[in-house]
mmCIF file of C-alpha atoms in Angstrom:
data_model
loop_
_atom_site.group_PDB
_atom_site.id
_atom_site.type_symbol
_atom_site.label_atom_id
_atom_site.label_comp_id
_atom_site.label_asym_id
_atom_site.label_seq_id
_atom_site.Cartn_x
_atom_site.Cartn_y
_atom_site.Cartn_z
ATOM 1 C CA MET A 140 0.000 0.000 0.000
ATOM 2 C CA VAL A 141 1.092 3.529 -0.791
ATOM 3 C CA SER A 142 -0.427 6.666 0.686
ATOM 4 C CA TYR A 143 0.103 10.274 -0.299
ATOM 5 C CA HIS A 144 -1.499 13.704 -0.138
ATOM 6 C CA ILE A 145 -2.816 15.353 -3.318
ATOM 7 C CA LEU A 146 -5.051 18.414 -3.705
ATOM 8 C CA ASP A 147 -6.017 18.442 -0.018
ATOM 9 C CA LYS A 148 -6.967 14.752 -0.117
ATOM 10 C CA ASN A 149 -5.317 11.702 1.378
ATOM 11 C CA VAL A 150 -5.009 8.912 -1.159
ATOM 12 C CA VAL A 151 -4.239 5.261 -0.458
ATOM 13 C CA ARG A 152 -3.700 2.724 -3.214
ATOM 14 C CA MET A 153 -2.148 -0.632 -3.823
ATOM 15 C CA VAL A 154 1.031 -0.983 -5.790
ATOM 16 C CA GLY A 155 0.544 -3.770 -8.265
ATOM 17 C CA MET A 156 2.826 -5.789 -10.462
ATOM 18 C CA ILE A 157 1.891 -6.682 -14.009
ATOM 19 C CA THR A 158 2.867 -10.229 -14.871
ATOM 20 C CA LYS A 159 1.222 -10.733 -18.267
ATOM 21 C CA PRO A 160 1.918 -8.965 -21.569
ATOM 22 C CA PRO A 161 -0.182 -5.835 -22.285
ATOM 23 C CA SER A 162 -3.288 -6.182 -24.424
ATOM 24 C CA ILE A 163 -3.654 -4.258 -27.684
ATOM 25 C CA LYS A 164 -6.054 -1.835 -25.925
ATOM 26 C CA GLN A 165 -3.429 -1.186 -23.264
ATOM 27 C CA LEU A 166 -0.770 -0.590 -25.917
ATOM 28 C CA ILE A 167 -3.063 1.851 -27.752
ATOM 29 C CA CYS A 168 -3.833 3.721 -24.529
ATOM 30 C CA ARG A 169 -0.149 3.903 -23.620
ATOM 31 C CA GLN A 170 0.796 5.294 -27.030
ATOM 32 C CA GLU A 171 -2.049 7.842 -26.946
ATOM 33 C CA MET A 172 -0.905 9.024 -23.531
ATOM 34 C CA ALA A 173 2.739 9.190 -24.634
ATOM 35 C CA VAL A 174 1.894 11.271 -27.729
ATOM 36 C CA VAL A 175 -0.149 13.824 -25.757
ATOM 37 C CA VAL A 176 2.369 14.066 -22.888
ATOM 38 C CA LYS A 177 5.204 14.581 -25.386
ATOM 39 C CA PHE A 178 3.203 17.422 -26.971
ATOM 40 C CA LEU A 179 2.109 19.193 -23.752
ATOM 41 C CA TYR A 180 5.310 18.872 -21.734
ATOM 42 C CA PRO A 181 7.343 21.696 -23.377
ATOM 43 C CA PHE A 182 4.822 24.352 -22.314
ATOM 44 C CA THR A 183 3.484 23.174 -18.961
ATOM 45 C CA GLU A 184 3.411 26.745 -17.581
ATOM 46 C CA PHE A 185 1.145 27.829 -20.446
ATOM 47 C CA ILE A 186 -1.150 24.834 -19.853
ATOM 48 C CA ASN A 187 -1.318 25.589 -16.126
ATOM 49 C CA ALA A 188 -2.426 29.161 -16.874
ATOM 50 C CA GLY A 189 -4.819 28.070 -19.620
ATOM 51 C CA PHE A 190 -6.635 25.408 -17.600
ATOM 52 C CA MET A 191 -6.384 26.900 -14.086
ATOM 53 C CA LEU A 192 -10.060 27.823 -13.690
ATOM 54 C CA LYS A 193 -11.326 24.509 -15.042
ATOM 55 C CA ALA A 194 -8.945 22.676 -12.717
ATOM 56 C CA ARG A 195 -10.107 24.617 -9.666
ATOM 57 C CA ALA A 196 -13.738 23.811 -10.463
ATOM 58 C CA ALA A 197 -12.945 20.109 -10.918
ATOM 59 C CA VAL A 198 -10.432 19.971 -8.009
ATOM 60 C CA LYS A 199 -7.769 18.615 -10.348
ATOM 61 C CA TYR A 200 -4.451 19.771 -11.707
ATOM 62 C CA PRO A 201 -4.593 21.994 -14.840
ATOM 63 C CA TYR A 202 -2.157 19.729 -16.677
ATOM 64 C CA ASN A 203 -4.385 16.690 -16.057
ATOM 65 C CA ILE A 204 -7.450 18.515 -17.438
ATOM 66 C CA ALA A 205 -5.486 19.458 -20.574
ATOM 67 C CA LEU A 206 -4.109 15.943 -20.916
ATOM 68 C CA SER A 207 -7.553 14.380 -20.641
ATOM 69 C CA TYR A 208 -9.175 16.753 -23.152
ATOM 70 C CA ASN A 209 -6.420 16.413 -25.736
ATOM 71 C CA LYS A 210 -6.171 12.622 -25.383
ATOM 72 C CA MET A 211 -9.912 12.302 -26.054
ATOM 73 C CA ASN A 212 -10.221 14.885 -28.852
ATOM 74 C CA THR A 213 -7.006 15.553 -30.740
ATOM 75 C CA LEU A 214 -5.435 12.293 -31.844
ATOM 76 C CA LYS A 215 -5.426 10.796 -35.325
ATOM 77 C CA GLY A 216 -4.100 7.647 -36.898
ATOM 78 C CA LEU A 217 -4.094 4.027 -35.826
ATOM 79 C CA TYR A 218 -1.766 2.226 -33.460
ATOM 80 C CA PRO A 219 1.219 2.145 -33.740
ATOM 81 C CA ASP A 220 1.117 5.417 -35.775
ATOM 82 C CA ILE A 221 -0.943 7.734 -33.529
ATOM 83 C CA LYS A 222 -0.237 11.467 -33.929
ATOM 84 C CA MET A 223 -1.547 14.845 -32.779
ATOM 85 C CA ASP A 224 -4.155 16.515 -34.977
ATOM 86 C CA TYR A 225 -2.871 20.063 -34.373
ATOM 87 C CA PRO A 226 -5.949 22.028 -35.550
ATOM 88 C CA LYS A 227 -8.052 20.199 -32.931
ATOM 89 C CA VAL A 228 -5.673 20.881 -30.017
ATOM 90 C CA MET A 229 -6.912 22.959 -27.062
ATOM 91 C CA VAL A 230 -4.235 24.714 -24.988
ATOM 92 C CA SER A 231 -6.608 26.824 -22.871
ATOM 93 C CA GLN A 232 -10.267 26.555 -21.881
ATOM 94 C CA GLY A 233 -12.491 29.176 -20.348
ATOM 95 C CA SER A 234 -15.552 31.332 -20.811
ATOM 96 C CA LEU A 235 -14.050 34.501 -22.326
ATOM 97 C CA ARG A 236 -14.772 35.327 -25.966
ATOM 98 C CA VAL A 237 -12.413 33.544 -28.376
ATOM 99 C CA ALA A 238 -10.117 35.487 -30.703
ATOM 100 C CA ALA A 239 -12.105 36.855 -33.648
ATOM 101 C CA ASN A 240 -10.617 36.101 -37.085
ATOM 102 C CA PRO A 241 -7.052 35.411 -35.906
ATOM 103 C CA THR A 242 -4.209 35.330 -38.440
ATOM 104 C CA VAL A 243 -0.462 34.852 -38.266
ATOM 105 C CA GLU A 244 2.265 35.813 -40.712
ATOM 106 C CA MET A 245 6.038 35.589 -40.767
ATOM 107 C CA VAL A 246 7.803 38.955 -40.442
ATOM 108 C CA PRO A 247 11.548 39.676 -40.138
ATOM 109 C CA GLU A 248 11.446 39.598 -36.304
ATOM 110 C CA GLY A 249 9.306 36.465 -36.011
ATOM 111 C CA LEU A 250 5.504 36.119 -36.123
ATOM 112 C CA ARG A 251 2.841 38.825 -36.351
ATOM 113 C CA PHE A 252 -0.481 37.713 -34.875
ATOM 114 C CA ARG A 253 -3.613 39.748 -35.634
ATOM 115 C CA TRP A 254 -7.236 39.494 -34.541
ATOM 116 C CA THR A 255 -10.368 41.567 -35.076
ATOM 117 C CA VAL A 256 -11.121 44.166 -32.424
ATOM 118 C CA LEU A 257 -14.886 44.012 -32.076
ATOM 119 C CA PRO A 258 -16.637 47.384 -31.609
ATOM 120 C CA GLU A 259 -18.994 46.104 -28.904
ATOM 121 C CA MET A 260 -16.208 45.156 -26.474
ATOM 122 C CA VAL A 261 -16.529 46.558 -22.960
ATOM 123 C CA LEU A 262 -13.550 47.999 -21.078
ATOM 124 C CA ALA A 263 -12.853 44.778 -19.135
ATOM 125 C CA GLU A 264 -12.696 42.792 -22.378
ATOM 126 C CA LYS A 265 -10.438 45.356 -24.067
ATOM 127 C CA SER A 266 -7.850 44.974 -21.288
ATOM 128 C CA GLN A 267 -7.592 41.173 -21.566
ATOM 129 C CA ARG A 268 -4.096 40.013 -22.540
ATOM 130 C CA VAL A 269 -3.274 37.802 -25.491
ATOM 131 C CA MET A 270 -1.751 34.374 -24.899
ATOM 132 C CA ILE A 271 0.375 33.015 -27.757
ATOM 133 C CA LEU A 272 1.741 29.490 -28.161
ATOM 134 C CA VAL A 273 4.072 28.400 -30.960
ATOM 135 C CA TYR A 274 4.877 24.683 -31.089
ATOM 136 C CA PHE A 275 7.667 23.205 -33.220
ATOM 137 C CA PRO A 276 6.687 19.550 -33.874
ATOM 138 C CA ASP A 277 9.965 18.447 -35.448
ATOM 139 C CA LEU A 278 11.989 19.926 -32.571
ATOM 140 C CA GLU A 279 9.449 19.046 -29.844
ATOM 141 C CA ILE A 280 9.687 22.496 -28.251
ATOM 142 C CA GLY A 281 7.107 25.159 -27.501
ATOM 143 C CA LEU A 282 7.571 28.901 -27.083
ATOM 144 C CA TYR A 283 4.844 31.014 -25.575
ATOM 145 C CA SER A 284 3.729 34.309 -24.113
ATOM 146 C CA ILE A 285 1.063 34.454 -21.409
ATOM 147 C CA ASP A 286 0.917 38.225 -20.926
ATOM 148 C CA GLY A 287 0.993 39.798 -24.389
ATOM 149 C CA ALA A 288 -0.741 42.785 -25.955
ATOM 150 C CA LYS A 289 -4.188 43.930 -24.875
ATOM 151 C CA ARG A 290 -7.136 42.527 -26.828
ATOM 152 C CA SER A 291 -7.980 46.095 -27.912
ATOM 153 C CA GLU A 292 -4.634 46.417 -29.751
ATOM 154 C CA GLY A 293 -5.549 43.773 -32.350
ATOM 155 C CA LYS A 294 -1.997 42.556 -32.913
ATOM 156 C CA GLU A 295 1.047 41.045 -31.220
ATOM 157 C CA LEU A 296 4.620 40.599 -32.427
ATOM 158 C CA PHE A 297 6.001 37.272 -31.239
ATOM 159 C CA VAL A 298 9.787 37.428 -31.574
ATOM 160 C CA LEU A 299 11.418 34.162 -32.662
ATOM 161 C CA PRO A 300 15.079 33.199 -32.387
ATOM 162 C CA LEU A 301 16.694 33.280 -35.825
ATOM 163 C CA GLU A 302 17.421 29.524 -35.784
ATOM 164 C CA LEU A 303 13.705 28.693 -35.401
ATOM 165 C CA ARG A 304 12.271 30.891 -38.159
ATOM 166 C CA LEU A 305 12.552 28.219 -40.842
ATOM 167 C CA ALA A 306 11.284 25.352 -38.665
ATOM 168 C CA ARG A 307 7.788 23.898 -39.056
ATOM 169 C CA MET A 308 5.452 25.401 -36.443
ATOM 170 C CA GLU A 309 1.857 25.219 -35.201
ATOM 171 C CA THR A 310 0.320 28.363 -33.673
ATOM 172 C CA TYR A 311 -2.422 29.047 -31.118
ATOM 173 C CA ILE A 312 -3.997 32.156 -29.610
ATOM 174 C CA SER A 313 -6.111 32.825 -26.535
ATOM 175 C CA PHE A 314 -6.860 35.620 -24.061
ATOM 176 C CA MET A 315 -6.591 35.933 -20.285
ATOM 177 C CA ALA A 316 -8.420 38.414 -18.054
ATOM 178 C CA THR A 317 -5.734 38.580 -15.347
ATOM 179 C CA PRO A 318 -3.324 35.868 -14.170
ATOM 180 C CA GLY A 319 -5.242 33.204 -12.286
ATOM 181 C CA CYS A 320 -8.579 34.411 -13.669
ATOM 182 C CA ASP A 321 -10.675 33.413 -16.648
ATOM 183 C CA VAL A 322 -9.304 32.669 -20.120
ATOM 184 C CA ALA A 323 -10.750 32.087 -23.570
ATOM 185 C CA ASN A 324 -10.752 28.782 -25.383
ATOM 186 C CA SER A 325 -7.650 28.635 -27.525
ATOM 187 C CA VAL A 326 -7.935 28.938 -31.295
ATOM 188 C CA TYR A 327 -5.641 27.217 -33.774
ATOM 189 C CA VAL A 328 -4.268 29.992 -35.980
ATOM 190 C CA GLY A 329 -2.375 27.818 -38.420
ATOM 191 C CA GLY A 330 0.784 26.003 -39.328
ATOM 192 C CA LEU A 331 3.799 27.622 -40.982
ATOM 193 C CA ASN A 332 6.647 26.189 -43.081
#
């Protein structure tokens, strides 16, 4: 028996030993989990900010909420060739309005993200900060910004190191009210290179 404390709860469980070979369902589940963990790991801080409110409501860790959602909704292919379906990925979940008409383009300094500034936005919405995530699948790294430009500015320059500008990348955008508060569902902006 093993006991430990997690999220203000005492947990006791048995430590088991597996003596028979894994079934095909177990192998599929293990590969699905490995693919999602490999994707999320490089930007854990971003995930923690993006799923904080949902985690508090569910009394779980933000990373576990993100892992569960993405394992259930963003995988493609058949075992043993399971991969992430990047346009379906969610890197933040909340109740704020999603980015309207987001775009991304390569500029000399890196990436220029743009979104539509809606005329009906109230002051609180205008002051929300953009969250940007850029994932490099071939390099298995993620760069991000949690506290970018205000929503009312309609654009954000995301500076990239020179050595990454030619790499294949997948991009996401979201908004946060204030750190630790509500966020918007992330939106896939597109892949480059």
